Short mmCIF file of C-alpha atoms in Angstrom, two decimals:
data_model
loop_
_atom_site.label_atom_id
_atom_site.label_comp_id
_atom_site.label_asym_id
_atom_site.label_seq_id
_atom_site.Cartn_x
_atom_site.Cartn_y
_atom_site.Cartn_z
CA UNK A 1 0.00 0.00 0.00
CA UNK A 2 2.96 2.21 0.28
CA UNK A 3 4.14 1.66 -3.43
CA UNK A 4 2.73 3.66 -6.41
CA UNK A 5 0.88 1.65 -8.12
CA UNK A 6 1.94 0.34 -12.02
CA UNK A 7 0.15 0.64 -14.77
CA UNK A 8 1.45 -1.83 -17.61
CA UNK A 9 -0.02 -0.76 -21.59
CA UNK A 10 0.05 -4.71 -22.75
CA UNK A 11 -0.94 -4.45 -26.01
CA UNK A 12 2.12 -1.55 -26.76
CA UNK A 13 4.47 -3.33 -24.06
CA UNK A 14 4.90 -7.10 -23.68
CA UNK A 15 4.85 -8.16 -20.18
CA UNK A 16 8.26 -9.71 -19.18
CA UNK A 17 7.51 -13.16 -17.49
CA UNK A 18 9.45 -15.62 -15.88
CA UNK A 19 11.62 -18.02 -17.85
CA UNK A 20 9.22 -21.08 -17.02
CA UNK A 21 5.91 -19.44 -17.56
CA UNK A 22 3.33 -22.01 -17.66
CA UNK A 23 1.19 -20.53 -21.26
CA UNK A 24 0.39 -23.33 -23.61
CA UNK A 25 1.00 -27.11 -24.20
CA UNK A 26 3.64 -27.75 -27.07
CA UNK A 27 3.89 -30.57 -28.88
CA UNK A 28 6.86 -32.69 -30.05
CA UNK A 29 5.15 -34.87 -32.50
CA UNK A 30 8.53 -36.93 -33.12
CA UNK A 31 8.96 -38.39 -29.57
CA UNK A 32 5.28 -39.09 -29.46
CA UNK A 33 4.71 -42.77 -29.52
CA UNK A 34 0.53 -42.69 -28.84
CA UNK A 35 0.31 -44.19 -25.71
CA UNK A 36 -2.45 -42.15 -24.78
CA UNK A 37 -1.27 -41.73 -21.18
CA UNK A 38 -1.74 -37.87 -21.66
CA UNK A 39 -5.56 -38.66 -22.61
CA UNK A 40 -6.00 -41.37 -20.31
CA UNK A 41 -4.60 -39.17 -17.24
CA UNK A 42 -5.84 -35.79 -18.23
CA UNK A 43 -8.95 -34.96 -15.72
CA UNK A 44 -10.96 -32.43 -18.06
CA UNK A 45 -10.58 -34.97 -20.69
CA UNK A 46 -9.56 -32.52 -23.40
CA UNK A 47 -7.12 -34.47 -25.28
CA UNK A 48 -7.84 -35.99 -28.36
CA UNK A 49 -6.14 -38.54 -29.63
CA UNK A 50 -6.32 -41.10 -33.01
CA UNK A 51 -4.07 -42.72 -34.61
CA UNK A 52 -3.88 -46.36 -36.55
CA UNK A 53 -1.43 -49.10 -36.53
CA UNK A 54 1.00 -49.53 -39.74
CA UNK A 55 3.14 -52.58 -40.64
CA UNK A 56 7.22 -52.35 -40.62
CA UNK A 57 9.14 -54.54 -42.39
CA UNK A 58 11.53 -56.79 -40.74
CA UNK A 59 14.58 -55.04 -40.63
CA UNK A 60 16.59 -58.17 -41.05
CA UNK A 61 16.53 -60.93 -43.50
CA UNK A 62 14.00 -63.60 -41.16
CA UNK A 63 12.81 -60.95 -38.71
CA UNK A 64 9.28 -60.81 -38.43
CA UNK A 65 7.23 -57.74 -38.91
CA UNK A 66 6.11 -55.15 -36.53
CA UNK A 67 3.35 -53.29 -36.13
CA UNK A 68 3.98 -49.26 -34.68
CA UNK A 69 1.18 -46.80 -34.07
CA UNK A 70 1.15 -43.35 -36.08
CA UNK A 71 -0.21 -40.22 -34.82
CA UNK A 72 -3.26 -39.00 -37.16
CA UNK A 73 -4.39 -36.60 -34.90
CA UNK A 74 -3.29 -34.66 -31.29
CA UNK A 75 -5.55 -31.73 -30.28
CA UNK A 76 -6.13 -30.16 -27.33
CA UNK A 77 -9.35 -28.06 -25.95
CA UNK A 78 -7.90 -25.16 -24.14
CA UNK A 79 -11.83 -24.01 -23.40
CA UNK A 80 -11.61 -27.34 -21.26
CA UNK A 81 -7.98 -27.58 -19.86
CA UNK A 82 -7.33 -26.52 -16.80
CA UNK A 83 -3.09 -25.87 -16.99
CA UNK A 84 -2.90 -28.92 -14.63
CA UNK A 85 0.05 -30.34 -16.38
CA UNK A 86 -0.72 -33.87 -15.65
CA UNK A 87 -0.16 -34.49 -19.38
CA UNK A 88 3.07 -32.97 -19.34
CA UNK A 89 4.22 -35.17 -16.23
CA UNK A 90 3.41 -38.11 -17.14
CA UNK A 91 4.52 -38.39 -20.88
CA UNK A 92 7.11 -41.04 -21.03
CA UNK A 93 8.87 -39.96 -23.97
CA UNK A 94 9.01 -36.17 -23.28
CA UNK A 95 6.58 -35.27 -26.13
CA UNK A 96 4.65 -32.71 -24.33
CA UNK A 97 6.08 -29.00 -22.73
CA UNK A 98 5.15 -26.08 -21.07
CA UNK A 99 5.52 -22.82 -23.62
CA UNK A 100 5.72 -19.54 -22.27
CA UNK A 101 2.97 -18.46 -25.44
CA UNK A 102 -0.31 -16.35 -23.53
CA UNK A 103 -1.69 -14.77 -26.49
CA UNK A 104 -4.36 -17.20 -27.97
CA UNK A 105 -7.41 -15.86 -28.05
CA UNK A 106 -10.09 -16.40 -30.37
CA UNK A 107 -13.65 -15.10 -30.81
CA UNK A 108 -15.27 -18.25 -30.96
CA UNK A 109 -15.19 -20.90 -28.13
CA UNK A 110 -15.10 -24.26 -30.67
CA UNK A 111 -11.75 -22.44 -31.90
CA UNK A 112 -10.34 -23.28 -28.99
CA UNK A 113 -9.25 -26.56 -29.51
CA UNK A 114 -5.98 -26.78 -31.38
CA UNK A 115 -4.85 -29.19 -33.56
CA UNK A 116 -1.29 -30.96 -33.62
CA UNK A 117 -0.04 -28.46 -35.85
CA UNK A 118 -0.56 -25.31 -33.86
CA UNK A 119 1.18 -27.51 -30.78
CA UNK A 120 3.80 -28.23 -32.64
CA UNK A 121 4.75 -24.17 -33.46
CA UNK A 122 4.40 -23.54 -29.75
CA UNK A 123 6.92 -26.16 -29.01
CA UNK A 124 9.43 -23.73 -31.08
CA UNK A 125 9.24 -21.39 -28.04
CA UNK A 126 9.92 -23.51 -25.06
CA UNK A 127 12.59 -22.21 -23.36
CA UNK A 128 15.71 -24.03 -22.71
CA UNK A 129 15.61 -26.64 -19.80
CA UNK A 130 17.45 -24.84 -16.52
CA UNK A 131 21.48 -25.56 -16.04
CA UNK A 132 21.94 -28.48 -13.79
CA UNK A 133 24.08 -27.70 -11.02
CA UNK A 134 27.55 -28.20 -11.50
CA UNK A 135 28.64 -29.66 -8.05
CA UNK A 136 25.80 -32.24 -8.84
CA UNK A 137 26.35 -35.77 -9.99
CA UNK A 138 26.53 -36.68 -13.62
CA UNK A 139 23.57 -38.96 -14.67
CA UNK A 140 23.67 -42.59 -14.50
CA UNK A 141 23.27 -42.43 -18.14
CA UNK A 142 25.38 -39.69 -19.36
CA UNK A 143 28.15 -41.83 -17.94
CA UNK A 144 27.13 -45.01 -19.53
CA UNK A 145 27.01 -43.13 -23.03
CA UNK A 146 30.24 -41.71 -22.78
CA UNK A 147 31.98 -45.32 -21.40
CA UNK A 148 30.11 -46.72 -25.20
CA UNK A 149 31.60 -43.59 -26.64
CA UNK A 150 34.93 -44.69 -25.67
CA UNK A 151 34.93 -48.17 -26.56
CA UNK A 152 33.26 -47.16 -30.26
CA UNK A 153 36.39 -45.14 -30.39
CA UNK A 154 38.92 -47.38 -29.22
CA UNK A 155 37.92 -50.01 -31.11
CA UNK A 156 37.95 -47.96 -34.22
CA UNK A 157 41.46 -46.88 -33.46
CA UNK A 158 42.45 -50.31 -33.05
CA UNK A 159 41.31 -51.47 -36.53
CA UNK A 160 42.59 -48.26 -38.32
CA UNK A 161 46.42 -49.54 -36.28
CA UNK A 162 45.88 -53.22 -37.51
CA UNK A 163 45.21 -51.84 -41.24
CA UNK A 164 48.11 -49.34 -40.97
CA UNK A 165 50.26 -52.39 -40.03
CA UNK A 166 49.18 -54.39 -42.94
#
């Protein structure tokens, strides 16, 4: 009560936000694998999901085939969501983020629900993940990569050695 009080003109003047601003959903369609755990978990029920199953070849000579699912369609009803992030927590495959975008409005409520392509140009602005802190430990698996790292490379020295003797 003892501060002036600030007016900010939005529409002239962007507001600045913090760096993890909860705005919209993005979507990474790649790492999507449609195991509808979003859907399934969501508790407003706005995500849609459909997608069909498609035969891959075996990849070697014998295999058998498999069977994968493809994404047809991924839409979300932001007149329904309620910026839980549920969704966002439990995607296995980190195909769902938090982007800072606010501005979204439309003039008609059924516009509201956005298809996969709008989510996937809001994914474009998610902000970079947070540093981790250096005096932590290095992941389990950032350790295992670079020990198969190594032995890629010292095995590729070795043969490049036995054809220089030769």
């Amino acid at each position: 009560m003892t501060k002036r009080s600030h007016t900010a003109q939005y529409p002239d003047k962007q507001p600045e936000l913090p760096p993890r601003t909860r705005g919209v959903i993005g979507l990474f369609e790649e790492n999507c694998t449609v195991c509808m755990l979003c859907a399934r978990e969501c508790p407003d029920w706005c995500i849609y999901i459909d997608s069909h199953k498609e035969t891959v070849p075996a990849a070697a000579p014998g295999g058998r085939e498999r069977s994968r699912n493809v994404l047809d369609r991924f839409a979300i009803d932001f007149a329904l969501c309620m910026y839980c992030g549920i969704c966002i927590e439990v995607c296995p495959f980190d195909a769902l983020f938090w982007s800072p975008e606010f501005e979204y409005a439309e003039t008609d409520i059924h516009e509201l629900t956005h298809e996969r392509d709008k989510l996937r140009e809001w994914m474009w602005t998610v902000p970079e993940p947070p540093a981790l802190d250096p005096r932590a430990e290095e992941p389990k698996e950032f350790g295992a990569a670079r020990k198969a790292v190594e032995k890629a490379a010292a095995a590729a020295a070795a043969a490049e050695a036995r054809e220089g003797q030769e």
